[in-house]
């Protein structure tokens, strides 16, 4: 019996593994596209499918309750005849037999398998990494644990200056905690954004009292009575704290697929229809390595709701007998304080950046070009630039940098 009371059948036409954004949307979209076969959505978390982005935003701050995070209510799944099997971990895939085996030894047969396992947060490996009070932010359970400790916390060290680290820093800082962010690179958001955006966000955090340390390495997590008491840096400095948040990326959750023989390294490889190299097995979302024309045709993995959602739609269409190939423009958002960032395209490999508008107004965009073509935009509180810039990215438009920099010329006129 599963937590939502559904008893698994032995066999389904489609088994979707992973109840995150990709898995939930794949199952729901199968019905939208007229698929009438049996569908099971199997996941190891106890909750019904829920939205992950609020975990480092409104759910962490306590402004949103779990019920508001649900992608659909229980009745949605029931009404569409989709069996949601929560609290059930798939540990092995037998691609020849078309079966998955769960941790409780239950075996479920499939005609088609859709793997949407997402990723597990990378953890530290230094001494003290497993002390009480050291947390990652990936699931509601992670955030519930953090929230339970907040009343006895005054100092927080956030390890990792990416989006999740900075969003967490913003929320906990606003909750009155003293925050230190540690980043190994020489700027925050180093992996995902250009220097002008990184320096803008760094200033925003520092203005609010967040202590940002760049180019630093964690030596060990110090503890007292099995609980964190501080973080020691490799230069010998000790930062006392009551709570540590580790936001240093994820490892794709694909082990059962790779053990079954699927091709992939750092994720599972898929083609433009999201098929893995295993027969009748698809993969989507954070765990899937795919060729992306917005990354200059490189094989990449994207970690975004857009990617999980759009790949789920492709699989649902293909399984419903439609023609479809993944070619979506990547986009992403982040919320820190009152700043809404929307990004479109992929900025890696840019050779020129244009700042459009004045960052001091807290409403501006950074536009990235490669060989004169617009490849990405990061838009801060500038919805119009985001919406209009999407087309420039999709078409790979060549636009004069002076015109791009002029905020009085709408991007859709260029
Ligand atoms: P997930 O949503 O991770 O779902 C995978 C599911 O599969 C999980 O429930 C996992 O437990 C389960 N699973 C894994 N292995 C197994 C197995 N063997 N058996 C059974 N179940 C399994 N993206 C944005 O675009 N904007 C944002 O603002 C944003 N903010 C974020 C904030 C946080 C804190 C986090 C963690 C992510 C954020 N993201 C954001 C990223 C976004 O949430 C992910 O890209 C998206 O959830 C990916 O969907 P997915 O279905 O691939 O994986």
Short mmCIF file of C-alpha atoms and ligand atoms in Angstrom, two decimals:
data_model
loop_
_atom_site.label_atom_id
_atom_site.label_comp_id
_atom_site.label_asym_id
_atom_site.label_seq_id
_atom_site.Cartn_x
_atom_site.Cartn_y
_atom_site.Cartn_z
CA UNK A 1 0.00 0.00 0.00
CA UNK A 2 1.33 3.47 -0.80
CA UNK A 3 0.86 6.66 1.15
CA UNK A 4 -1.97 7.84 -1.05
CA UNK A 5 -3.71 4.50 -0.77
CA UNK A 6 -3.13 3.15 -4.29
CA UNK A 7 -2.19 -0.50 -4.61
CA UNK A 8 0.11 -1.01 -7.62
CA UNK A 9 -1.00 -3.29 -10.42
CA UNK A 10 1.60 -5.68 -11.74
CA UNK A 11 1.58 -4.06 -15.15
CA UNK A 12 1.04 -0.69 -16.83
CA UNK A 13 1.27 0.61 -20.38
CA UNK A 14 3.39 3.51 -19.12
CA UNK A 15 5.35 3.63 -15.88
CA UNK A 16 6.76 7.07 -15.05
CA UNK A 17 9.50 7.05 -12.39
CA UNK A 18 9.80 10.32 -10.48
CA UNK A 19 6.94 12.47 -9.18
CA UNK A 20 8.70 15.80 -9.75
CA UNK A 21 7.96 18.36 -12.44
CA UNK A 22 8.92 16.13 -15.35
CA UNK A 23 7.19 12.96 -14.16
CA UNK A 24 3.99 14.68 -13.09
CA UNK A 25 3.71 16.61 -16.34
CA UNK A 26 4.47 13.53 -18.46
CA UNK A 27 1.66 11.56 -16.80
CA UNK A 28 -0.84 14.43 -16.97
CA UNK A 29 0.06 15.28 -20.55
CA UNK A 30 -0.39 11.69 -21.71
CA UNK A 31 -4.08 12.10 -20.91
CA UNK A 32 -4.16 15.58 -22.49
CA UNK A 33 -2.88 14.03 -25.71
CA UNK A 34 -5.52 11.33 -25.68
CA UNK A 35 -3.51 8.40 -24.31
CA UNK A 36 -6.00 5.90 -22.92
CA UNK A 37 -3.66 3.16 -21.67
CA UNK A 38 -2.84 2.51 -18.01
CA UNK A 39 -0.38 4.92 -16.38
CA UNK A 40 1.51 4.72 -13.07
CA UNK A 41 3.51 7.58 -11.55
CA UNK A 42 6.02 6.09 -9.11
CA UNK A 43 8.11 8.21 -6.74
CA UNK A 44 10.15 7.77 -3.60
CA UNK A 45 8.93 10.94 -1.88
CA UNK A 46 5.90 10.66 0.41
CA UNK A 47 4.11 13.70 -1.08
CA UNK A 48 1.92 13.94 -4.16
CA UNK A 49 3.77 15.76 -6.99
CA UNK A 50 4.65 19.28 -5.87
CA UNK A 51 6.42 22.41 -7.18
CA UNK A 52 10.11 22.46 -6.24
CA UNK A 53 11.06 26.14 -6.91
CA UNK A 54 9.17 27.52 -3.85
CA UNK A 55 11.31 25.34 -1.57
CA UNK A 56 14.08 27.94 -1.51
CA UNK A 57 11.59 30.83 -1.66
CA UNK A 58 8.05 31.01 -0.19
CA UNK A 59 8.02 27.55 1.37
CA UNK A 60 11.26 28.22 3.23
CA UNK A 61 9.97 31.58 4.43
CA UNK A 62 6.76 29.89 5.64
CA UNK A 63 4.56 32.01 3.34
CA UNK A 64 3.32 28.98 1.38
CA UNK A 65 1.98 25.74 2.85
CA UNK A 66 2.50 22.29 1.33
CA UNK A 67 -1.10 22.18 0.02
CA UNK A 68 -0.35 25.23 -2.14
CA UNK A 69 2.73 23.50 -3.61
CA UNK A 70 0.85 20.54 -5.05
CA UNK A 71 0.97 20.48 -8.84
CA UNK A 72 -2.53 18.93 -8.81
CA UNK A 73 -4.87 17.78 -6.04
CA UNK A 74 -5.32 14.05 -5.40
CA UNK A 75 -8.65 14.11 -7.26
CA UNK A 76 -6.89 15.19 -10.48
CA UNK A 77 -4.88 11.96 -10.62
CA UNK A 78 -7.81 9.84 -9.56
CA UNK A 79 -10.15 11.37 -12.16
CA UNK A 80 -7.66 10.68 -14.95
CA UNK A 81 -7.03 7.10 -13.91
CA UNK A 82 -3.37 7.71 -13.09
CA UNK A 83 -2.05 5.58 -10.21
CA UNK A 84 0.29 7.72 -8.09
CA UNK A 85 2.51 5.35 -6.13
CA UNK A 86 4.33 7.50 -3.59
CA UNK A 87 6.98 6.38 -1.12
CA UNK A 88 8.22 3.76 -3.56
CA UNK A 89 11.82 3.74 -4.73
CA UNK A 90 12.79 2.01 -7.97
CA UNK A 91 16.13 0.28 -7.49
CA UNK A 92 16.54 -1.69 -10.71
CA UNK A 93 15.40 -1.70 -14.32
CA UNK A 94 15.30 -4.87 -16.41
CA UNK A 95 15.10 -3.50 -19.93
CA UNK A 96 14.71 -6.90 -21.62
CA UNK A 97 11.87 -7.99 -19.35
CA UNK A 98 10.37 -4.46 -19.37
CA UNK A 99 10.17 -4.40 -15.59
CA UNK A 100 11.24 -2.18 -12.71
CA UNK A 101 11.98 -3.49 -9.23
CA UNK A 102 11.24 -1.38 -6.17
CA UNK A 103 13.12 -1.26 -2.87
CA UNK A 104 10.30 -3.26 -1.26
CA UNK A 105 10.84 -5.98 -3.91
CA UNK A 106 7.57 -5.11 -5.75
CA UNK A 107 8.00 -5.66 -9.49
CA UNK A 108 6.08 -3.51 -11.97
CA UNK A 109 5.97 -4.32 -15.68
CA UNK A 110 5.77 -1.62 -18.32
CA UNK A 111 5.32 -1.32 -22.04
CA UNK A 112 7.07 2.07 -21.96
CA UNK A 113 9.13 3.52 -19.14
CA UNK A 114 9.65 7.26 -18.60
CA UNK A 115 12.52 8.02 -16.22
CA UNK A 116 12.19 11.42 -14.52
CA UNK A 117 14.42 10.86 -11.49
CA UNK A 118 15.84 14.39 -11.25
CA UNK A 119 18.92 14.55 -9.06
CA UNK A 120 20.17 14.24 -5.53
CA UNK A 121 22.01 17.18 -3.96
CA UNK A 122 25.77 16.89 -3.87
CA UNK A 123 27.03 16.75 -0.32
CA UNK A 124 30.30 17.85 1.21
CA UNK A 125 32.97 15.23 1.75
CA UNK A 126 35.05 17.09 4.34
CA UNK A 127 35.13 16.09 8.03
CA UNK A 128 31.90 17.07 9.77
CA UNK A 129 29.76 16.94 6.60
CA UNK A 130 27.23 14.68 8.34
CA UNK A 131 26.76 16.67 11.55
CA UNK A 132 23.28 17.70 12.66
CA UNK A 133 22.35 21.12 11.31
CA UNK A 134 24.02 20.57 7.90
CA UNK A 135 21.28 20.63 5.25
CA UNK A 136 20.59 20.54 1.53
CA UNK A 137 17.49 22.01 -0.13
CA UNK A 138 15.81 19.61 -2.56
CA UNK A 139 12.64 18.26 -0.95
CA UNK A 140 9.86 19.43 1.36
CA UNK A 141 11.41 17.16 4.00
CA UNK A 142 14.73 19.05 3.71
CA UNK A 143 13.00 22.40 4.19
CA UNK A 144 10.80 21.14 7.02
CA UNK A 145 13.99 20.10 8.85
CA UNK A 146 15.59 23.51 8.26
CA UNK A 147 12.47 25.34 9.42
CA UNK A 148 12.27 23.23 12.57
CA UNK A 149 15.75 24.43 13.53
CA UNK A 150 15.31 28.13 12.75
CA UNK A 151 14.08 29.19 16.17
CA UNK A 152 17.40 28.07 17.70
CA UNK A 153 19.50 29.53 14.88
CA UNK A 154 21.09 32.93 14.69
CA UNK A 155 24.05 32.35 12.35
CA UNK A 156 23.83 30.50 9.03
CA UNK A 157 26.63 29.59 6.63
CA UNK A 158 25.49 28.94 3.07
CA UNK A 159 27.99 26.94 1.04
CA UNK A 160 27.59 27.67 -2.68
CA UNK A 161 26.76 30.98 -4.33
CA UNK A 162 24.46 29.62 -7.06
CA UNK A 163 20.73 30.35 -7.32
CA UNK A 164 19.64 27.98 -4.55
CA UNK A 165 22.32 29.27 -2.16
CA UNK A 166 21.48 32.91 -2.85
CA UNK A 167 17.71 32.42 -2.67
CA UNK A 168 18.13 30.64 0.66
CA UNK A 169 20.44 33.40 1.89
CA UNK A 170 17.83 36.02 0.95
CA UNK A 171 14.98 34.25 2.78
CA UNK A 172 16.95 33.44 5.93
CA UNK A 173 18.52 36.91 5.99
CA UNK A 174 15.06 38.46 5.84
CA UNK A 175 14.10 36.18 8.74
CA UNK A 176 16.73 38.01 10.80
CA UNK A 177 19.55 35.46 10.63
CA UNK A 178 23.17 36.47 10.14
CA UNK A 179 24.20 34.97 6.80
CA UNK A 180 27.61 34.16 5.36
CA UNK A 181 27.79 32.83 1.79
CA UNK A 182 30.89 30.87 0.80
CA UNK A 183 31.74 30.55 -2.87
CA UNK A 184 34.80 28.76 -4.27
CA UNK A 185 34.80 30.76 -7.53
CA UNK A 186 35.75 34.43 -7.80
CA UNK A 187 32.10 35.54 -8.13
CA UNK A 188 28.62 34.35 -7.27
CA UNK A 189 26.47 32.71 -9.99
CA UNK A 190 29.74 31.90 -11.79
CA UNK A 191 28.35 28.82 -13.55
CA UNK A 192 25.14 30.41 -14.81
CA UNK A 193 25.47 34.16 -15.33
CA UNK A 194 27.82 36.84 -16.60
CA UNK A 195 29.89 39.20 -14.49
CA UNK A 196 27.49 42.22 -14.57
CA UNK A 197 24.61 40.16 -13.17
CA UNK A 198 26.83 38.47 -10.60
CA UNK A 199 28.15 41.77 -9.30
CA UNK A 200 24.62 43.23 -9.14
CA UNK A 201 23.39 40.31 -7.00
CA UNK A 202 26.49 40.42 -4.85
CA UNK A 203 25.82 44.10 -4.09
CA UNK A 204 22.14 43.44 -3.34
CA UNK A 205 23.05 40.80 -0.77
CA UNK A 206 25.88 42.77 0.78
CA UNK A 207 23.71 45.87 1.13
CA UNK A 208 21.38 43.76 3.26
CA UNK A 209 24.20 42.57 5.47
CA UNK A 210 25.00 39.20 3.87
CA UNK A 211 28.70 38.42 4.25
CA UNK A 212 29.88 37.02 0.90
CA UNK A 213 33.26 35.28 0.77
CA UNK A 214 34.62 34.52 -2.69
CA UNK A 215 37.43 32.16 -3.68
CA UNK A 216 37.24 30.27 -0.39
CA UNK A 217 37.43 26.54 0.35
CA UNK A 218 35.78 24.72 3.23
CA UNK A 219 38.25 22.64 5.23
CA UNK A 220 35.88 21.08 7.77
CA UNK A 221 32.54 21.50 9.53
CA UNK A 222 33.14 21.91 13.26
CA UNK A 223 30.72 20.36 15.72
CA UNK A 224 29.73 20.12 19.35
CA UNK A 225 27.49 17.31 20.69
CA UNK A 226 27.00 15.98 17.12
CA UNK A 227 25.73 19.38 15.91
CA UNK A 228 27.39 21.95 13.73
CA UNK A 229 29.08 24.80 15.59
CA UNK A 230 31.09 26.39 12.80
CA UNK A 231 32.80 26.13 9.43
CA UNK A 232 36.59 26.16 9.11
CA UNK A 233 38.07 27.54 5.90
CA UNK A 234 41.32 26.37 4.34
CA UNK A 235 42.99 29.68 5.27
CA UNK A 236 42.39 28.79 8.93
CA UNK A 237 39.46 31.13 9.63
CA UNK A 238 36.62 29.70 11.73
CA UNK A 239 33.09 30.96 11.05
CA UNK A 240 30.86 30.11 14.04
CA UNK A 241 27.31 29.12 13.05
CA UNK A 242 24.25 27.08 14.08
CA UNK A 243 23.12 25.94 10.66
CA UNK A 244 24.81 25.14 7.34
CA UNK A 245 23.04 25.05 3.97
CA UNK A 246 24.89 23.21 1.21
CA UNK A 247 23.93 24.31 -2.31
CA UNK A 248 26.64 22.87 -4.54
CA UNK A 249 24.64 21.23 -7.30
CA UNK A 250 23.12 17.82 -7.92
CA UNK A 251 24.11 14.37 -9.09
CA UNK A 252 21.63 13.02 -11.66
CA UNK A 253 19.55 10.14 -10.25
CA UNK A 254 20.07 7.61 -13.04
CA UNK A 255 21.93 4.74 -11.43
CA UNK A 256 19.27 2.03 -12.16
CA UNK A 257 19.17 3.08 -15.81
CA UNK A 258 22.94 3.11 -16.26
CA UNK A 259 23.21 -0.26 -14.50
CA UNK A 260 20.66 -1.59 -16.98
CA UNK A 261 23.02 -0.54 -19.79
CA UNK A 262 21.73 2.91 -20.81
CA UNK A 263 24.35 5.18 -22.36
CA UNK A 264 25.29 8.24 -20.35
CA UNK A 265 27.84 9.95 -18.17
CA UNK A 266 26.81 12.70 -15.79
CA UNK A 267 23.18 11.85 -16.62
CA UNK A 268 21.43 9.54 -19.08
CA UNK A 269 21.70 10.27 -22.77
CA UNK A 270 18.55 10.88 -24.79
CA UNK A 271 17.79 11.70 -28.40
CA UNK A 272 15.50 14.47 -29.70
CA UNK A 273 12.44 12.34 -28.85
CA UNK A 274 13.79 11.79 -25.32
CA UNK A 275 14.54 8.10 -25.95
CA UNK A 276 17.43 6.56 -24.04
CA UNK A 277 19.50 3.82 -25.69
CA UNK A 278 17.40 1.20 -23.85
CA UNK A 279 14.37 -0.12 -25.76
CA UNK A 280 11.10 1.65 -24.87
CA UNK A 281 12.78 3.71 -22.14
CA UNK A 282 12.58 7.52 -22.22
CA UNK A 283 14.19 10.01 -19.86
CA UNK A 284 13.39 13.66 -19.16
CA UNK A 285 14.27 16.60 -16.96
CA UNK A 286 17.26 17.24 -14.70
CA UNK A 287 18.67 13.73 -15.24
CA UNK A 288 18.67 13.78 -19.05
CA UNK A 289 21.67 14.69 -21.21
CA UNK A 290 20.49 15.94 -24.58
CA UNK A 291 21.83 17.75 -27.62
CA UNK A 292 20.74 21.37 -27.37
CA UNK A 293 21.01 23.82 -30.22
CA UNK A 294 21.02 26.73 -27.75
CA UNK A 295 24.27 25.29 -26.38
CA UNK A 296 25.84 25.30 -29.82
CA UNK A 297 24.73 21.70 -30.38
CA UNK A 298 26.56 20.37 -27.30
CA UNK A 299 25.25 17.48 -25.17
CA UNK A 300 24.09 19.16 -21.95
CA UNK A 301 21.84 18.70 -18.94
CA UNK A 302 19.48 21.49 -17.91
CA UNK A 303 18.06 21.95 -14.44
CA UNK A 304 14.88 23.93 -14.92
CA UNK A 305 11.13 23.54 -14.78
CA UNK A 306 10.92 24.59 -18.44
CA UNK A 307 13.18 21.75 -19.55
CA UNK A 308 11.44 19.09 -17.43
CA UNK A 309 8.04 20.31 -18.58
CA UNK A 310 8.83 20.59 -22.28
CA UNK A 311 10.61 17.23 -22.46
CA UNK A 312 7.62 15.65 -20.66
CA UNK A 313 5.33 17.06 -23.36
CA UNK A 314 7.53 15.56 -26.09
CA UNK A 315 7.36 12.08 -24.51
CA UNK A 316 3.59 12.33 -24.02
CA UNK A 317 3.16 13.29 -27.67
CA UNK A 318 5.44 10.53 -28.93
CA UNK A 319 3.68 7.90 -26.79
CA UNK A 320 0.33 9.18 -28.06
CA UNK A 321 1.45 8.65 -31.65
CA UNK A 322 2.28 12.27 -32.53
CA UNK A 323 5.43 13.54 -34.18
CA UNK A 324 7.51 15.65 -31.83
CA UNK A 325 11.11 16.64 -31.21
CA UNK A 326 12.62 18.65 -28.37
CA UNK A 327 13.86 22.06 -29.51
CA UNK A 328 12.57 24.46 -26.85
CA UNK A 329 14.23 27.76 -25.95
CA UNK A 330 15.63 27.33 -22.42
CA UNK A 331 14.29 29.66 -19.77
CA UNK A 332 14.51 29.93 -15.99
CA UNK A 333 13.59 32.27 -13.17
CA UNK A 334 14.87 33.15 -9.72
CA UNK A 335 13.42 35.28 -6.93
CA UNK A 336 15.59 37.04 -4.38
CA UNK A 337 14.17 39.83 -2.19
CA UNK A 338 11.94 41.91 -4.51
CA UNK A 339 14.04 41.01 -7.55
CA UNK A 340 12.49 38.76 -10.14
CA UNK A 341 15.09 37.42 -12.52
CA UNK A 342 14.00 35.77 -15.75
CA UNK A 343 16.59 34.26 -18.04
CA UNK A 344 16.19 33.02 -21.58
CA UNK A 345 18.75 31.15 -23.66
CA UNK A 346 22.10 29.85 -22.43
CA UNK A 347 24.88 32.35 -21.87
CA UNK A 348 27.82 29.95 -21.74
CA UNK A 349 30.23 30.60 -24.59
CA UNK A 350 29.28 34.27 -24.98
CA UNK A 351 31.97 36.63 -26.26
CA UNK A 352 30.17 39.94 -25.58
CA UNK A 353 27.75 41.26 -22.98
CA UNK A 354 25.50 44.30 -23.27
CA UNK A 355 23.89 45.89 -20.22
CA UNK A 356 20.49 47.31 -21.15
CA UNK A 357 19.21 49.83 -18.62
CA UNK A 358 20.79 51.00 -15.39
CA UNK A 359 21.32 48.34 -12.68
CA UNK A 360 20.99 51.15 -10.10
CA UNK A 361 17.27 51.35 -10.99
CA UNK A 362 17.01 47.60 -10.16
CA UNK A 363 15.37 47.07 -13.53
CA UNK A 364 17.70 46.08 -16.34
CA UNK A 365 18.81 43.23 -18.58
CA UNK A 366 22.13 41.66 -19.47
CA UNK A 367 22.25 40.48 -23.07
CA UNK A 368 24.78 37.87 -24.16
CA UNK A 369 26.11 37.59 -27.71
CA UNK A 370 28.29 35.09 -29.52
CA UNK A 371 29.75 36.09 -32.89
CA UNK A 372 27.29 39.01 -32.91
CA UNK A 373 24.21 36.80 -32.36
CA UNK A 374 21.97 37.14 -29.30
CA UNK A 375 22.23 33.86 -27.37
CA UNK A 376 20.75 34.74 -23.96
CA UNK A 377 19.24 37.43 -21.74
CA UNK A 378 19.12 37.80 -17.96
CA UNK A 379 16.25 40.19 -17.19
CA UNK A 380 15.90 41.71 -13.72
CA UNK A 381 12.40 43.05 -13.06
CA UNK A 382 12.07 43.45 -16.86
CA UNK A 383 9.32 41.13 -18.04
CA UNK A 384 9.05 42.93 -21.36
CA UNK A 385 12.70 42.33 -22.24
CA UNK A 386 12.30 38.68 -21.27
CA UNK A 387 9.23 38.15 -23.45
CA UNK A 388 10.54 40.12 -26.41
CA UNK A 389 14.11 38.87 -26.09
CA UNK A 390 12.98 35.25 -26.31
CA UNK A 391 12.37 35.72 -30.01
CA UNK A 392 15.85 37.18 -30.57
CA UNK A 393 17.33 34.09 -28.91
CA UNK A 394 15.07 31.65 -30.76
CA UNK A 395 16.01 33.19 -34.10
CA UNK A 396 19.69 33.71 -33.21
CA UNK A 397 19.30 37.32 -34.36
CA UNK A 398 22.28 39.50 -35.13
CA UNK A 399 21.62 42.92 -33.60
CA UNK A 400 23.78 45.97 -33.19
CA UNK A 401 25.04 46.18 -29.59
CA UNK A 402 24.31 49.93 -29.36
CA UNK A 403 20.65 49.33 -30.21
CA UNK A 404 20.42 46.46 -27.70
CA UNK A 405 21.82 48.73 -24.99
CA UNK A 406 19.16 51.40 -25.55
CA UNK A 407 16.20 50.62 -23.24
CA UNK A 408 13.98 53.11 -25.10
CA UNK A 409 14.03 50.83 -28.17
CA UNK A 410 11.79 47.81 -27.53
CA UNK A 411 13.55 44.53 -28.29
CA UNK A 412 10.71 43.45 -30.59
CA UNK A 413 11.54 46.39 -32.86
CA UNK A 414 15.09 45.14 -33.41
P1 LIG B 1 12.65 16.48 -9.79
O1 LIG B 1 11.66 17.57 -9.68
O2 LIG B 1 13.85 16.49 -8.93
O3 LIG B 1 11.87 15.11 -9.53
C1 LIG B 1 12.51 13.87 -9.49
C2 LIG B 1 11.74 12.97 -8.57
O4 LIG B 1 12.14 11.63 -8.79
C3 LIG B 1 12.01 13.27 -7.09
O5 LIG B 1 10.82 13.27 -6.38
C4 LIG B 1 12.90 12.10 -6.68
O6 LIG B 1 12.81 11.84 -5.30
C5 LIG B 1 12.31 10.98 -7.54
N1 LIG B 1 13.21 9.85 -7.75
C6 LIG B 1 14.54 9.87 -8.07
N2 LIG B 1 15.00 8.61 -8.20
C7 LIG B 1 13.96 7.78 -7.95
C8 LIG B 1 13.84 6.36 -7.95
N3 LIG B 1 14.87 5.56 -8.19
N4 LIG B 1 12.63 5.83 -7.63
C9 LIG B 1 11.56 6.63 -7.37
N5 LIG B 1 11.63 7.99 -7.38
C10 LIG B 1 12.82 8.55 -7.68
N6 LIG B 1 13.83 25.73 -11.67
C11 LIG B 1 13.33 26.84 -12.27
O7 LIG B 1 13.09 26.80 -13.48
N7 LIG B 1 13.12 27.99 -11.54
C12 LIG B 1 13.36 28.07 -10.21
O8 LIG B 1 13.15 29.11 -9.59
C13 LIG B 1 13.86 26.90 -9.55
N8 LIG B 1 14.09 26.91 -8.23
C14 LIG B 1 14.49 25.76 -7.61
C15 LIG B 1 14.65 25.75 -6.23
C16 LIG B 1 15.04 24.59 -5.57
C17 LIG B 1 15.21 24.59 -4.09
C18 LIG B 1 15.30 23.41 -6.32
C19 LIG B 1 15.73 22.14 -5.62
C20 LIG B 1 15.15 23.40 -7.70
C21 LIG B 1 14.74 24.58 -8.35
N9 LIG B 1 14.56 24.61 -9.73
C22 LIG B 1 14.09 25.73 -10.34
C23 LIG B 1 14.88 23.43 -10.55
C24 LIG B 1 13.63 22.62 -10.81
O9 LIG B 1 12.90 22.42 -9.65
C25 LIG B 1 14.05 21.30 -11.42
O10 LIG B 1 14.73 21.57 -12.62
C26 LIG B 1 12.86 20.39 -11.68
O11 LIG B 1 12.25 20.06 -10.47
C27 LIG B 1 13.31 19.16 -12.43
O12 LIG B 1 12.25 18.27 -12.54
P2 LIG B 1 12.53 16.72 -12.65
O13 LIG B 1 11.20 16.07 -12.80
O14 LIG B 1 13.57 16.46 -13.66
O15 LIG B 1 13.19 16.32 -11.26
#
